[in-house]
Short mmCIF file of C-alpha atoms in Angstrom, two decimals:
data_model
loop_
_atom_site.label_atom_id
_atom_site.label_comp_id
_atom_site.label_asym_id
_atom_site.label_seq_id
_atom_site.Cartn_x
_atom_site.Cartn_y
_atom_site.Cartn_z
CA MET A 1332 72.08 31.74 -20.45
CA THR A 1333 71.23 35.26 -19.30
CA LEU A 1334 70.71 37.68 -22.16
CA VAL A 1335 72.37 41.08 -21.98
CA ARG A 1336 69.97 43.99 -22.32
CA LEU A 1337 70.89 46.41 -25.09
CA ASP A 1338 69.55 49.88 -25.70
CA PRO A 1339 69.39 51.67 -29.08
CA ILE A 1340 72.83 53.27 -28.57
CA ASP A 1341 74.42 49.86 -27.84
CA ILE A 1342 72.88 48.50 -31.04
CA LYS A 1343 74.21 51.48 -33.03
CA ILE A 1344 77.69 50.90 -31.60
CA LEU A 1345 77.59 47.19 -32.47
CA ASP A 1346 76.30 47.92 -35.97
CA ALA A 1347 79.03 50.50 -36.60
CA ILE A 1348 81.93 48.37 -35.41
CA GLN A 1349 80.84 45.31 -37.39
CA ARG A 1350 80.58 47.44 -40.54
CA TYR A 1351 83.68 49.58 -39.95
CA GLY A 1352 86.03 47.53 -37.80
CA ARG A 1353 88.84 50.06 -38.04
CA ILE A 1354 86.66 53.02 -37.13
CA THR A 1355 88.31 55.60 -34.86
CA LYS A 1356 86.93 56.41 -31.43
CA LEU A 1357 85.93 59.84 -32.65
CA ALA A 1358 84.17 58.57 -35.78
CA LEU A 1359 82.36 55.88 -33.78
CA ALA A 1360 81.13 58.45 -31.27
CA ASP A 1361 79.95 60.68 -34.11
CA LYS A 1362 78.13 57.79 -35.83
CA VAL A 1363 76.18 56.85 -32.71
CA GLY A 1364 75.55 60.38 -31.44
CA LEU A 1365 77.61 60.31 -28.24
CA SER A 1366 80.69 62.11 -27.08
CA PRO A 1367 83.87 59.99 -27.35
CA THR A 1368 84.39 59.05 -23.69
CA PRO A 1369 80.87 57.69 -22.97
CA CYS A 1370 80.92 55.93 -26.33
CA TRP A 1371 84.26 54.28 -25.57
CA ILE A 1372 83.06 53.25 -22.09
CA ARG A 1373 80.00 51.59 -23.65
CA LEU A 1374 82.15 49.78 -26.22
CA ARG A 1375 84.46 48.46 -23.49
CA LYS A 1376 81.40 47.28 -21.54
CA LEU A 1377 80.10 45.43 -24.64
CA GLU A 1378 83.53 43.81 -25.06
CA LYS A 1379 83.74 42.77 -21.40
CA ALA A 1380 80.24 41.25 -21.62
CA GLY A 1381 81.50 39.05 -24.47
CA ILE A 1382 79.15 40.59 -27.03
CA VAL A 1383 82.10 41.80 -29.11
CA SER A 1384 84.15 38.64 -29.47
CA GLY A 1385 86.95 40.05 -31.62
CA TYR A 1386 88.06 42.29 -34.44
CA HIS A 1387 89.07 40.75 -37.73
CA ALA A 1388 90.16 41.65 -41.23
CA ARG A 1389 88.30 39.96 -44.06
CA ILE A 1390 90.80 38.48 -46.51
CA ALA A 1391 89.97 38.11 -50.21
CA LEU A 1392 92.05 34.95 -50.50
CA ARG A 1393 91.10 34.26 -54.12
CA VAL A 1394 92.89 37.47 -55.11
CA VAL A 1395 96.24 35.95 -54.10
CA ALA A 1396 95.70 32.20 -54.51
CA PRO A 1397 93.19 29.84 -56.04
CA VAL A 1398 91.37 27.97 -53.28
CA ALA A 1399 88.56 25.47 -53.02
CA THR A 1400 85.67 26.14 -50.67
CA VAL A 1401 83.76 23.00 -49.82
CA LEU A 1402 80.68 22.40 -47.69
CA MET A 1403 80.58 18.99 -46.11
CA GLU A 1404 77.69 17.23 -44.40
CA VAL A 1405 78.72 14.64 -41.82
CA THR A 1406 76.66 11.95 -40.12
CA LEU A 1407 78.20 10.06 -37.23
CA ALA A 1408 77.80 6.31 -36.85
CA THR A 1409 76.65 6.51 -33.23
CA HIS A 1410 75.01 9.28 -31.30
CA ARG A 1411 76.35 9.19 -27.77
CA GLN A 1412 77.63 12.43 -26.24
CA SER A 1413 81.17 11.01 -26.15
CA ASN A 1414 81.02 10.49 -29.94
CA PHE A 1415 79.99 14.10 -30.53
CA ASP A 1416 82.66 15.34 -28.12
CA ARG A 1417 85.41 13.33 -29.83
CA PHE A 1418 84.40 14.51 -33.30
CA GLU A 1419 84.19 18.16 -32.24
CA ARG A 1420 87.55 18.02 -30.43
CA VAL A 1421 89.30 16.81 -33.60
CA ILE A 1422 87.48 19.27 -35.89
CA ARG A 1423 88.45 22.28 -33.76
CA ASP A 1424 92.14 21.53 -34.32
CA ILE A 1425 92.04 21.43 -38.14
CA PRO A 1426 92.72 24.91 -39.56
CA GLU A 1427 91.26 24.17 -43.01
CA ILE A 1428 87.88 23.55 -41.36
CA VAL A 1429 86.91 27.19 -40.94
CA ALA A 1430 83.38 26.58 -39.66
CA CYS A 1431 81.45 23.69 -38.18
CA TRP A 1432 77.83 23.65 -37.16
CA SER A 1433 75.98 20.93 -35.27
CA VAL A 1434 72.59 20.73 -36.98
CA GLY A 1435 69.24 19.05 -36.59
CA GLY A 1436 67.71 17.05 -39.41
CA GLY A 1437 69.15 14.31 -41.56
CA VAL A 1438 72.83 15.00 -40.80
CA ASP A 1439 74.77 15.78 -37.64
CA TYR A 1440 77.20 18.48 -38.81
CA VAL A 1441 77.80 20.90 -41.65
CA LEU A 1442 81.41 21.96 -42.14
CA LYS A 1443 82.94 24.70 -44.25
CA VAL A 1444 86.38 23.77 -45.53
CA THR A 1445 88.85 26.03 -47.30
CA ALA A 1446 91.60 24.04 -49.00
CA ARG A 1447 94.32 24.72 -51.55
CA ASP A 1448 92.45 22.59 -54.09
CA ILE A 1449 90.10 19.61 -54.31
CA ASP A 1450 92.98 17.14 -53.90
CA ALA A 1451 93.96 18.84 -50.64
CA TYR A 1452 90.33 18.64 -49.50
CA GLN A 1453 90.20 14.92 -50.30
CA ARG A 1454 93.44 14.33 -48.36
CA LEU A 1455 91.86 16.12 -45.40
CA VAL A 1456 88.77 13.88 -45.61
CA ASP A 1457 90.94 10.77 -45.95
CA GLY A 1458 92.83 11.86 -42.83
CA LEU A 1459 89.57 12.31 -40.93
CA LEU A 1460 88.40 8.85 -41.95
CA ASP A 1461 91.77 7.33 -40.98
CA ARG A 1462 91.49 8.87 -37.52
CA GLU A 1463 88.27 6.92 -36.91
CA ILE A 1464 86.39 9.75 -35.23
CA GLY A 1465 83.00 8.18 -35.87
CA ILE A 1466 82.13 9.41 -39.36
CA ASP A 1467 79.54 7.13 -40.91
CA ARG A 1468 78.72 9.16 -44.05
CA TYR A 1469 79.72 12.45 -45.56
CA PHE A 1470 78.55 14.44 -48.54
CA THR A 1471 80.66 17.02 -50.34
CA TYR A 1472 79.38 20.20 -51.99
CA ILE A 1473 81.98 22.17 -53.91
CA VAL A 1474 81.28 25.90 -53.97
CA THR A 1475 81.42 27.01 -57.60
CA LYS A 1476 80.42 30.63 -57.03
CA THR A 1477 79.89 32.78 -53.97
CA VAL A 1478 76.58 34.58 -54.32
CA LYS A 1479 76.53 36.09 -50.83
CA ASP A 1480 78.91 35.74 -47.91
CA GLU A 1481 77.84 38.44 -45.49
CA THR A 1482 79.47 38.93 -42.12
CA VAL A 1483 77.44 41.97 -41.09
CA LEU A 1484 74.45 40.90 -39.01
CA PRO A 1485 71.14 42.79 -39.41
CA LEU A 1486 71.15 43.89 -35.77
CA ALA A 1487 68.22 46.28 -36.05
CA ASP A 1488 66.06 43.35 -37.19
CA LEU A 1489 67.47 40.75 -34.82
CA LEU A 1490 67.87 42.82 -31.66
CA PRO A 1491 64.92 45.10 -31.05
CA ALA A 1492 65.85 47.85 -28.62
CA GLN A 1493 64.99 46.99 -25.05
CA SER A 1494 63.78 49.59 -22.62
#
């Protein structure tokens, strides 16, 4: 994978749009120290390069409905590529599974599930087991309190400016 080279202005643009998704063109240009047209051209270039993958609103679901957030570790019974592919194909199509990471270590996957309640979560798990997608073991961790759930990435620390 070829990495895209970013300069300090690109990083400022990315930082601003992840923090203020609904920022106007004029305000974005002001924040990064460019005039609006060059700023907008840079933003479009970042979007076309796939660096900006979308714009989203963050919903405080618990304000309108009680929900259960559950983390789930999954270990597959066998470890052939076809087993991983089958599992991942099924997981992608289940809306309640809002995140899934393939991980190294003692388990194969960590999933984040948002369900109406614990019963709904258990029905989802039962459905996965019934589908026989290769799950050998799973462990459930019910989130009792969100301490931090940050979506803003520390770009200045992760992406040093390139010259």
